[in-house]
CSV table of C-alpha atoms and ligand atoms in Angstrom, one decimal:
chain,number,residue,atom,x,y,z
A,1,MET,CA,23.0,19.9,-0.3
A,2,SER,CA,19.7,18.3,-1.7
A,3,ILE,CA,16.3,19.7,-0.6
A,4,SER,CA,13.6,17.2,0.8
A,5,LYS,CA,10.1,17.8,0.4
A,6,LEU,CA,8.4,15.9,3.1
A,7,VAL,CA,4.4,15.5,3.6
A,8,PHE,CA,2.8,13.8,6.3
A,9,PRO,CA,-1.0,13.5,7.3
A,10,PRO,CA,-2.0,16.1,9.9
A,11,LEU,CA,-2.8,13.4,12.6
A,12,SER,CA,-2.3,9.9,13.2
A,13,TYR,CA,-3.2,7.7,16.4
A,14,THR,CA,-1.1,4.3,16.5
A,15,GLY,CA,-1.0,1.7,18.8
A,16,TRP,CA,-3.2,-1.0,20.5
A,17,GLY,CA,-6.5,0.3,21.4
A,18,SER,CA,-6.2,3.5,19.4
A,19,LEU,CA,-9.7,3.1,17.8
A,20,GLN,CA,-11.0,4.8,21.1
A,21,ASN,CA,-9.9,8.0,19.6
A,22,LEU,CA,-12.3,7.7,16.7
A,23,VAL,CA,-15.4,9.5,18.3
A,24,PRO,CA,-13.6,12.2,20.2
A,25,GLU,CA,-11.8,13.1,16.7
A,26,ILE,CA,-15.4,13.2,14.9
A,27,GLU,CA,-16.5,15.4,17.5
A,28,LYS,CA,-14.2,18.0,16.4
A,29,TYR,CA,-15.9,18.3,13.3
A,30,GLN,CA,-19.4,19.7,12.6
A,31,VAL,CA,-20.7,16.6,11.1
A,32,LYS,CA,-24.0,14.4,11.3
A,33,LYS,CA,-24.2,12.2,8.3
A,34,ILE,CA,-21.2,9.7,7.9
A,35,LEU,CA,-20.4,7.3,5.3
A,36,VAL,CA,-18.4,4.1,6.5
A,37,VAL,CA,-16.8,2.4,3.5
A,38,THR,CA,-15.7,-1.0,3.7
A,39,ASP,CA,-15.8,-4.7,2.2
A,40,PRO,CA,-18.4,-7.2,2.5
A,41,VAL,CA,-15.9,-9.8,4.5
A,42,LEU,CA,-15.5,-7.0,7.2
A,43,ALA,CA,-19.1,-6.6,7.5
A,44,GLN,CA,-19.8,-10.3,7.7
A,45,ILE,CA,-17.1,-10.9,10.4
A,46,GLY,CA,-18.4,-7.8,12.5
A,47,LEU,CA,-15.2,-6.1,12.4
A,48,VAL,CA,-16.8,-2.7,11.0
A,49,ASP,CA,-19.3,-3.0,14.1
A,50,ARG,CA,-16.4,-1.7,16.1
A,51,VAL,CA,-16.5,1.6,14.2
A,52,THR,CA,-20.1,1.9,13.5
A,53,GLU,CA,-21.6,1.0,16.8
A,54,PRO,CA,-19.8,3.8,18.8
A,55,LEU,CA,-20.8,6.3,16.3
A,56,LYS,CA,-24.4,5.2,16.4
A,57,GLU,CA,-24.2,5.3,20.0
A,58,ASN,CA,-23.2,8.8,20.0
A,59,GLY,CA,-26.1,9.9,17.6
A,60,TYR,CA,-24.3,9.9,14.4
A,61,GLU,CA,-26.4,9.0,11.5
A,62,VAL,CA,-24.3,6.1,9.9
A,63,THR,CA,-24.7,4.5,6.3
A,64,LEU,CA,-22.7,1.4,5.9
A,65,TYR,CA,-21.5,0.9,2.2
A,66,THR,CA,-19.9,-2.7,2.0
A,67,GLU,CA,-19.6,-3.0,-1.9
A,68,VAL,CA,-15.7,-2.6,-2.1
A,69,ILE,CA,-13.7,-5.6,-3.6
A,70,PRO,CA,-10.3,-6.4,-3.5
A,71,GLU,CA,-7.9,-4.6,-6.0
A,72,PRO,CA,-10.8,-2.4,-6.8
A,73,PRO,CA,-11.6,-1.9,-10.5
A,74,LEU,CA,-12.4,1.8,-11.6
A,75,GLU,CA,-16.2,1.0,-12.2
A,76,VAL,CA,-16.4,0.1,-8.3
A,77,GLY,CA,-14.8,3.4,-7.6
A,78,GLU,CA,-17.1,5.0,-9.7
A,79,LYS,CA,-20.3,3.4,-8.3
A,80,LEU,CA,-19.0,4.5,-4.8
A,81,VAL,CA,-18.6,8.1,-6.0
A,82,SER,CA,-22.2,8.3,-7.3
A,83,PHE,CA,-23.3,6.9,-4.2
A,84,THR,CA,-21.5,9.5,-2.0
A,85,ARG,CA,-22.7,12.4,-4.3
A,86,GLU,CA,-26.2,11.4,-3.9
A,87,GLY,CA,-26.3,10.5,-0.2
A,88,GLU,CA,-25.0,14.1,0.6
A,89,PHE,CA,-22.7,12.9,3.5
A,90,ASP,CA,-20.7,15.0,5.8
A,91,MET,CA,-17.8,12.9,6.3
A,92,ILE,CA,-16.1,9.5,5.2
A,93,VAL,CA,-14.8,6.9,7.5
A,94,GLY,CA,-12.7,4.2,5.5
A,95,VAL,CA,-12.3,0.9,7.2
A,96,GLY,CA,-10.5,-1.9,5.7
A,97,GLY,CA,-7.4,-2.9,3.8
A,98,GLY,CA,-5.9,-0.7,1.1
A,99,SER,CA,-8.8,-1.4,-1.3
A,100,ALA,CA,-11.4,0.2,1.1
A,101,LEU,CA,-9.2,2.9,2.0
A,102,ASP,CA,-8.2,3.8,-1.4
A,103,LEU,CA,-12.0,4.1,-2.4
A,104,ALA,CA,-12.9,5.9,0.9
A,105,LYS,CA,-10.6,8.8,-0.1
A,106,LEU,CA,-11.3,8.8,-3.6
A,107,ALA,CA,-15.0,9.3,-3.0
A,108,ALA,CA,-14.5,11.9,-0.3
A,109,VAL,CA,-12.5,14.1,-2.7
A,110,MET,CA,-14.8,13.1,-5.8
A,111,ALA,CA,-17.6,14.3,-3.4
A,112,ASP,CA,-16.6,17.8,-4.4
A,113,HIS,CA,-15.7,17.4,-8.0
A,114,GLU,CA,-17.6,16.8,-11.2
A,115,GLY,CA,-17.6,14.0,-13.8
A,116,PRO,CA,-16.3,10.4,-13.5
A,117,ALA,CA,-13.1,9.6,-11.4
A,118,ALA,CA,-11.6,8.4,-14.4
A,119,ASP,CA,-11.1,12.0,-15.5
A,120,TYR,CA,-8.6,12.4,-12.7
A,121,LEU,CA,-6.3,9.3,-13.2
A,122,ASN,CA,-2.7,9.9,-13.4
A,123,LEU,CA,-2.1,8.3,-16.8
A,124,SER,CA,-5.1,8.8,-18.7
A,125,GLY,CA,-7.1,11.5,-17.1
A,126,THR,CA,-7.5,15.2,-18.2
A,127,LYS,CA,-8.9,17.0,-15.2
A,128,LYS,CA,-6.9,18.2,-12.0
A,129,ILE,CA,-8.1,17.8,-8.3
A,130,GLU,CA,-8.7,21.4,-7.0
A,131,LYS,CA,-11.0,20.7,-3.9
A,132,LYS,CA,-10.5,19.1,-0.6
A,133,GLY,CA,-13.7,17.4,-0.4
A,134,LEU,CA,-15.1,15.7,2.5
A,135,PRO,CA,-13.3,15.3,5.8
A,136,LYS,CA,-12.2,11.5,5.9
A,137,ILE,CA,-10.8,9.2,8.7
A,138,LEU,CA,-9.0,6.0,7.6
A,139,ILE,CA,-8.7,3.1,9.7
A,140,PRO,CA,-6.6,0.2,8.2
A,141,THR,CA,-7.4,-3.3,9.1
A,142,THR,CA,-4.4,-4.9,7.2
A,143,SER,CA,-0.6,-4.1,7.8
A,144,GLY,CA,0.5,-3.6,4.4
A,145,THR,CA,-0.5,-0.8,2.0
A,146,GLY,CA,0.1,2.4,4.3
A,147,SER,CA,-2.9,3.9,2.5
A,148,GLU,CA,-4.1,5.6,5.5
A,149,VAL,CA,-1.0,8.0,5.1
A,150,THR,CA,-0.6,8.4,1.6
A,151,ASN,CA,-2.1,10.7,-1.0
A,152,ILE,CA,-2.7,7.8,-3.4
A,153,SER,CA,-5.8,5.9,-4.6
A,154,VAL,CA,-5.1,2.8,-6.6
A,155,LEU,CA,-7.7,1.5,-9.3
A,156,SER,CA,-7.6,-1.5,-11.5
A,157,LEU,CA,-8.1,-1.0,-15.1
A,158,GLU,CA,-8.4,-3.7,-17.8
A,159,THR,CA,-4.7,-4.8,-18.2
A,160,THR,CA,-3.1,-2.5,-15.4
A,161,LYS,CA,-3.5,-0.1,-12.5
A,162,ASP,CA,-3.7,3.7,-12.4
A,163,VAL,CA,-3.8,6.1,-9.7
A,164,VAL,CA,-5.6,9.1,-8.6
A,165,THR,CA,-3.1,11.2,-6.5
A,166,HIS,CA,-3.2,14.6,-4.8
A,167,ASP,CA,-2.5,15.9,-1.4
A,168,HIS,CA,-6.1,16.5,-1.1
A,169,LEU,CA,-6.6,12.6,-0.8
A,170,LEU,CA,-4.6,12.5,2.4
A,171,ALA,CA,-6.6,11.4,5.6
A,172,ASP,CA,-7.5,14.2,8.1
A,173,VAL,CA,-7.1,11.6,10.7
A,174,ALA,CA,-5.3,7.9,10.4
A,175,ILE,CA,-6.4,5.5,13.3
A,176,VAL,CA,-3.9,2.4,13.1
A,177,ASP,CA,-4.9,0.0,15.6
A,178,PRO,CA,-3.2,-3.3,15.4
A,179,GLU,CA,-6.0,-4.9,17.4
A,180,LEU,CA,-8.0,-4.6,14.2
A,181,THR,CA,-5.7,-6.9,12.4
A,182,LEU,CA,-5.7,-10.0,14.6
A,183,SER,CA,-8.3,-11.5,12.1
A,184,VAL,CA,-6.4,-11.1,9.1
A,185,PRO,CA,-6.0,-14.8,7.5
A,186,ALA,CA,-2.6,-15.9,7.3
A,187,ARG,CA,-2.3,-15.7,3.5
A,188,VAL,CA,-3.3,-11.9,3.5
A,189,THR,CA,-0.8,-11.2,6.5
A,190,ALA,CA,1.9,-12.8,4.3
A,191,ALA,CA,1.0,-10.7,1.3
A,192,THR,CA,0.3,-7.5,2.8
A,193,GLY,CA,3.3,-7.9,5.1
A,194,ILE,CA,5.7,-8.3,2.1
A,195,ASP,CA,3.7,-5.4,0.5
A,196,ALA,CA,4.9,-3.0,3.5
A,197,LEU,CA,8.5,-4.5,3.1
A,198,THR,CA,8.4,-3.7,-0.5
A,199,HIS,CA,7.3,-0.2,0.5
A,200,ALA,CA,10.4,0.2,2.9
A,201,VAL,CA,13.0,-1.3,0.5
A,202,GLU,CA,12.0,0.5,-2.5
A,203,ALA,CA,11.9,4.0,-0.4
A,204,TYR,CA,15.2,3.2,1.0
A,205,VAL,CA,17.0,2.7,-2.5
A,206,SER,CA,14.7,5.6,-4.1
A,207,VAL,CA,16.5,8.2,-5.7
A,208,ASN,CA,14.3,10.5,-3.9
A,209,ALA,CA,15.2,9.3,-0.3
A,210,SER,CA,16.0,11.5,2.3
A,211,LEU,CA,17.5,11.5,5.9
A,212,THR,CA,13.9,11.2,7.1
A,213,THR,CA,12.8,8.5,4.9
A,214,ASP,CA,15.9,6.5,5.4
A,215,GLY,CA,15.2,6.4,9.2
A,216,LEU,CA,11.6,5.2,8.7
A,217,ALA,CA,12.3,2.7,5.9
A,218,LEU,CA,15.2,1.0,7.9
A,219,GLN,CA,13.0,0.9,11.1
A,220,ALA,CA,10.2,-0.6,9.2
A,221,ILE,CA,12.3,-3.2,7.6
A,222,ARG,CA,13.7,-4.3,11.2
A,223,LEU,CA,10.2,-4.7,12.5
A,224,ILE,CA,8.7,-6.4,9.6
A,225,SER,CA,11.5,-8.8,9.3
A,226,ARG,CA,11.5,-9.7,13.0
A,227,SER,CA,7.7,-10.1,13.3
A,228,LEU,CA,6.1,-11.2,10.0
A,229,ARG,CA,7.1,-14.9,9.9
A,230,LYS,CA,5.5,-14.8,13.5
A,231,ALA,CA,2.4,-13.0,12.5
A,232,VAL,CA,1.8,-15.4,9.5
A,233,GLU,CA,2.4,-18.5,11.8
A,234,ASP,CA,0.2,-17.1,14.6
A,235,GLY,CA,-2.1,-14.5,14.0
A,236,SER,CA,-3.0,-14.1,17.5
A,237,ASP,CA,0.6,-13.1,18.4
A,238,LYS,CA,0.1,-9.5,20.0
A,239,GLN,CA,3.5,-8.2,19.7
A,240,ALA,CA,4.0,-9.6,16.1
A,241,ARG,CA,0.7,-7.8,15.0
A,242,ILE,CA,1.9,-4.6,16.8
A,243,ASP,CA,5.4,-4.7,15.1
A,244,MET,CA,3.4,-5.2,11.6
A,245,SER,CA,1.1,-2.5,12.3
A,246,ASN,CA,3.8,0.0,13.0
A,247,GLY,CA,6.3,-1.4,10.3
A,248,SER,CA,3.4,-0.9,7.6
A,249,TYR,CA,2.7,2.7,8.9
A,250,ILE,CA,5.9,3.9,9.0
A,251,ALA,CA,6.8,2.2,5.5
A,252,GLY,CA,3.8,4.2,4.3
A,253,LEU,CA,5.2,7.6,5.7
A,254,ALA,CA,8.7,6.7,4.0
A,255,PHE,CA,7.5,5.4,0.5
A,256,PHE,CA,4.7,8.2,0.3
A,257,ASN,CA,7.7,10.6,0.5
A,258,ALA,CA,10.5,8.8,-1.2
A,259,GLY,CA,8.5,6.8,-3.8
A,260,VAL,CA,8.2,3.4,-4.9
A,261,ALA,CA,9.7,2.1,-8.2
A,262,GLY,CA,10.8,-1.1,-10.1
A,263,VAL,CA,8.8,-3.7,-8.1
A,264,HIS,CA,5.6,-1.8,-8.0
A,265,ALA,CA,5.9,-0.8,-11.9
A,266,LEU,CA,6.2,-4.4,-12.7
A,267,ALA,CA,3.6,-5.5,-10.2
A,268,TYR,CA,0.9,-3.3,-11.3
A,269,PRO,CA,0.3,-5.3,-14.8
A,270,LEU,CA,0.3,-8.6,-12.6
A,271,GLY,CA,-2.7,-7.2,-10.8
A,272,GLY,CA,-4.4,-5.7,-13.9
A,273,GLN,CA,-3.8,-8.7,-16.1
A,274,PHE,CA,-4.0,-11.6,-13.9
A,275,HIS,CA,-5.8,-10.3,-10.9
A,276,LEU,CA,-2.8,-11.3,-8.5
A,277,ALA,CA,-3.1,-9.6,-5.1
A,278,HIS,CA,-1.3,-6.4,-5.0
A,279,GLY,CA,1.0,-7.9,-2.2
A,280,GLU,CA,1.6,-11.1,-3.8
A,281,SER,CA,2.6,-9.4,-7.1
A,282,ASN,CA,5.3,-7.3,-5.2
A,283,ALA,CA,6.6,-10.4,-3.1
A,284,VAL,CA,7.2,-12.6,-6.2
A,285,LEU,CA,9.0,-9.6,-8.0
A,286,LEU,CA,10.8,-8.1,-4.9
A,287,PRO,CA,13.9,-10.6,-5.2
A,288,TYR,CA,14.1,-10.3,-9.0
A,289,VAL,CA,14.0,-6.5,-9.1
A,290,MET,CA,16.4,-6.0,-6.2
A,291,GLY,CA,19.0,-8.5,-8.0
A,292,TYR,CA,18.7,-6.7,-11.0
A,293,ILE,CA,19.4,-3.1,-9.7
A,294,ARG,CA,21.6,-4.4,-7.0
A,295,LYS,CA,24.8,-3.2,-8.6
A,296,SER,CA,23.3,0.4,-8.5
A,297,CYS,CA,23.1,0.7,-4.8
A,298,GLN,CA,25.3,-1.8,-3.1
A,299,THR,CA,26.0,0.1,0.1
A,300,ARG,CA,22.3,0.8,0.7
A,301,MET,CA,21.5,-2.9,0.2
A,302,ALA,CA,24.1,-3.8,2.8
A,303,ASN,CA,22.4,-1.7,5.1
A,304,ILE,CA,19.1,-3.4,4.4
A,305,LEU,CA,20.7,-6.7,4.9
A,306,ASN,CA,21.6,-5.5,8.4
A,307,ALA,CA,18.1,-4.1,9.1
A,308,LEU,CA,16.8,-7.9,7.8
A,309,GLY,CA,18.8,-9.1,10.6
A,310,GLY,CA,21.7,-10.2,8.9
A,311,ASN,CA,25.4,-8.9,9.1
A,312,SER,CA,27.5,-6.9,6.4
A,313,ASP,CA,30.5,-6.6,8.8
A,314,PHE,CA,32.9,-8.8,7.4
A,315,LEU,CA,31.4,-8.5,3.6
A,316,SER,CA,32.3,-6.3,0.8
A,317,ASP,CA,29.2,-4.2,-0.2
A,318,GLU,CA,29.0,-6.1,-3.3
A,319,GLU,CA,29.0,-9.7,-1.2
A,320,ALA,CA,26.4,-7.8,1.3
A,321,SER,CA,24.1,-6.7,-1.5
A,322,TYR,CA,24.0,-10.6,-2.8
A,323,ARG,CA,23.3,-11.5,0.7
A,324,CYS,CA,20.6,-9.0,0.9
A,325,VAL,CA,18.6,-10.6,-2.3
A,326,GLU,CA,18.9,-14.0,-0.7
A,327,GLU,CA,17.5,-12.7,2.8
A,328,LEU,CA,14.7,-11.2,0.9
A,329,GLU,CA,13.9,-14.3,-1.1
A,330,ARG,CA,14.1,-16.4,2.1
A,331,LEU,CA,11.6,-14.1,3.8
A,332,VAL,CA,9.1,-14.3,0.8
A,333,LYS,CA,9.6,-18.2,0.9
A,334,ASP,CA,9.4,-18.6,4.5
A,335,VAL,CA,5.7,-16.8,4.4
A,336,GLY,CA,4.5,-19.1,1.8
A,337,ILE,CA,4.6,-17.0,-1.2
A,338,PRO,CA,5.7,-18.6,-4.5
A,339,ALA,CA,8.9,-17.7,-6.0
A,340,THR,CA,8.1,-17.6,-9.6
A,341,LEU,CA,5.3,-16.1,-11.8
A,342,SER,CA,4.9,-19.8,-13.4
A,343,GLU,CA,3.6,-21.0,-9.9
A,344,PHE,CA,1.2,-18.4,-9.9
A,345,ASN,CA,0.1,-19.9,-13.2
A,346,ILE,CA,0.9,-16.9,-15.3
A,347,PRO,CA,1.9,-18.0,-18.7
A,348,ASP,CA,5.4,-17.1,-20.1
A,349,SER,CA,3.2,-16.0,-23.3
A,350,ALA,CA,2.2,-13.0,-21.2
A,351,LEU,CA,5.8,-11.8,-21.2
A,352,GLU,CA,5.5,-9.0,-23.9
A,353,SER,CA,2.1,-7.8,-22.6
A,354,LEU,CA,3.4,-7.5,-19.2
A,355,THR,CA,6.7,-5.7,-20.5
A,356,GLN,CA,4.6,-3.2,-22.2
A,357,ASP,CA,2.5,-2.2,-19.5
A,358,GLY,CA,5.4,-2.1,-17.0
A,359,ALA,CA,7.0,0.2,-19.2
A,360,LYS,CA,4.2,2.7,-19.2
A,361,GLN,CA,4.5,3.2,-15.4
A,362,LYS,CA,7.0,5.9,-15.9
A,363,ARG,CA,6.1,7.9,-12.7
A,364,LEU,CA,7.1,4.9,-10.6
A,365,LEU,CA,10.2,3.9,-12.8
A,366,SER,CA,11.5,7.3,-12.5
A,367,ARG,CA,12.4,6.6,-8.8
A,368,SER,CA,14.5,3.6,-9.5
A,369,PRO,CA,18.3,4.0,-8.7
A,370,LEU,CA,19.1,1.9,-11.7
A,371,PRO,CA,17.2,3.5,-15.1
A,372,LEU,CA,14.9,0.7,-15.9
A,373,GLU,CA,13.8,0.7,-19.7
A,374,GLU,CA,11.7,-1.9,-21.6
A,375,LYS,CA,14.4,-4.1,-22.1
A,376,ASP,CA,15.5,-4.3,-18.5
A,377,ILE,CA,11.9,-4.9,-17.6
A,378,ARG,CA,11.5,-7.8,-20.0
A,379,GLU,CA,14.6,-9.4,-18.5
A,380,ILE,CA,13.3,-9.2,-14.8
A,381,TYR,CA,10.1,-10.6,-16.0
A,382,LYS,CA,11.9,-13.3,-17.8
A,383,ALA,CA,13.8,-14.3,-14.8
A,384,ALA,CA,10.7,-14.2,-12.6
A,385,PHE,CA,9.2,-16.7,-15.0
A,386,LYS,CA,12.1,-19.3,-14.6
B,401,LIG,P1,-7.4,-5.7,0.4
B,401,LIG,O1,-7.8,-4.5,1.0
B,401,LIG,O2,-7.7,-5.9,-0.8
B,401,LIG,O3,-8.0,-6.8,1.5
B,401,LIG,C1,-7.6,-8.2,1.1
B,401,LIG,C2,-8.6,-9.2,1.8
B,401,LIG,O4,-8.3,-9.1,3.3
B,401,LIG,C3,-9.9,-8.7,1.6
B,401,LIG,O5,-10.7,-10.0,1.2
B,401,LIG,C4,-10.5,-8.2,2.9
B,401,LIG,O6,-11.9,-8.4,3.3
B,401,LIG,C5,-9.6,-9.0,3.7
B,401,LIG,N1,-9.2,-8.3,5.1
B,401,LIG,C6,-8.8,-7.0,5.2
B,401,LIG,N2,-8.6,-6.8,6.8
B,401,LIG,C7,-9.1,-7.9,7.4
B,401,LIG,C8,-9.2,-8.3,8.7
B,401,LIG,N3,-8.9,-7.3,9.7
B,401,LIG,N4,-9.7,-9.5,8.9
B,401,LIG,C9,-10.1,-10.4,8.0
B,401,LIG,N5,-10.0,-10.1,6.7
B,401,LIG,C10,-9.6,-8.9,6.3
B,401,LIG,O7,-5.9,-6.0,0.8
B,401,LIG,P2,-4.7,-4.7,0.9
B,401,LIG,O8,-3.5,-5.5,0.5
B,401,LIG,O9,-4.7,-4.0,2.3
B,401,LIG,O10,-5.0,-3.6,-0.3
B,401,LIG,C11,-4.8,-3.8,-1.6
B,401,LIG,C12,-5.2,-2.6,-2.5
B,401,LIG,O11,-4.4,-1.5,-1.8
B,401,LIG,C13,-4.6,-2.6,-3.8
B,401,LIG,O12,-5.7,-2.3,-4.6
B,401,LIG,C14,-3.4,-2.0,-3.8
B,401,LIG,O13,-3.0,-1.5,-5.2
B,401,LIG,C15,-3.7,-0.7,-2.9
B,401,LIG,N6,-2.6,-0.1,-2.3
B,401,LIG,C16,-2.7,1.3,-2.1
B,401,LIG,C17,-1.6,2.2,-1.6
B,401,LIG,C18,-2.1,3.5,-1.5
B,401,LIG,O14,-1.1,4.0,-1.1
B,401,LIG,N7,-3.0,3.9,-1.6
B,401,LIG,C19,-0.6,1.5,-1.6
B,401,LIG,C20,-0.3,0.1,-1.9
B,401,LIG,C21,-1.2,-0.7,-2.3
């Protein structure tokens, strides 16, 4: 019998209108100076006011930081870390997609550490995180990354991505209010939605999957597959936004505990070298990676097919696993994401550098049910170029 270690953030609120819990939660902390970390788009469209206004009305001293950019480079993270250290804040509230949430939690922990954040990176860092840092509340405005419930902060480096990861990066409170996602444009809805789907699929076939993560992952796949197309087509579809928000949240809980694998390992270099959005990188690779590892997890892929709304009843596991890959391809296509790397204007001359960087992601690759070595990674990228 195997033993599963499961870690969940201490407190989450989910559901339409759950943002109303923000002020009552903050009141439980002895804080006065709050740093709200977001990106310029959310400031411009006024979405972040939904967070800052109630704080100001309740007498908190609020500083708004809006310099987060998508797929944040390490330097952008370092700048926020310096700003946080100088500002002597009591708490950080992150509001936004994964980019803003990742930097908010990084800054909260780094406030209590010395030296650049680069020293704490997983692949190239030399120092260990030891202290919890400032209390942090994370409020996602996309349905995708699950960053509000993971202990990971992803940073873009010159040619790939790396992470700072430690349980101290977990949110003290996550508030997952689907109402905040109504304004997400169709293209971002599609990319972030497939990102959440990828989390669930990779967690379900991970070598570290457990009974708990299986339940979360399959339910996330059901919610996402029934509502992603609708959310992309009509962003004001309330039920579709609720399903996507819940799906993304529980997919986050699943992958944080079971891990993601090959799709993410190969997606990171696409983000690093070609600045493809994280969700789009995952989306374009998902069918190719699942097609490649299919043989190692056919029964699980039959279960995924059923969760995607297909029916494996009269199929062998092998047949069902092929159908599963087709269903994934169809969903990616239906939400308007190109099916090949070439359609993203990535030149096939990049095959070797992508392969080299993908192979470095040993932490991610170790969760794949089919061990993926350099030659396998090259084959998958090759197929994705065609
Ligand atoms: P994002 O945060 O980069 O946002 C994408 C765009 O959507 C931005 O322009 C943003 O302004 C806009 N946007 C966000 N919410 C909006 C809203 N409600 N209305 C209108 N526009 C809105 O995108 P993302 O996919 O959420 O995050 C990607 C980042 O998260 C990447 O760096 C990725 O590596 C990281 N990530 C982290 C984890 C984790 O566990 N920490 C997991 C997966 C991905």
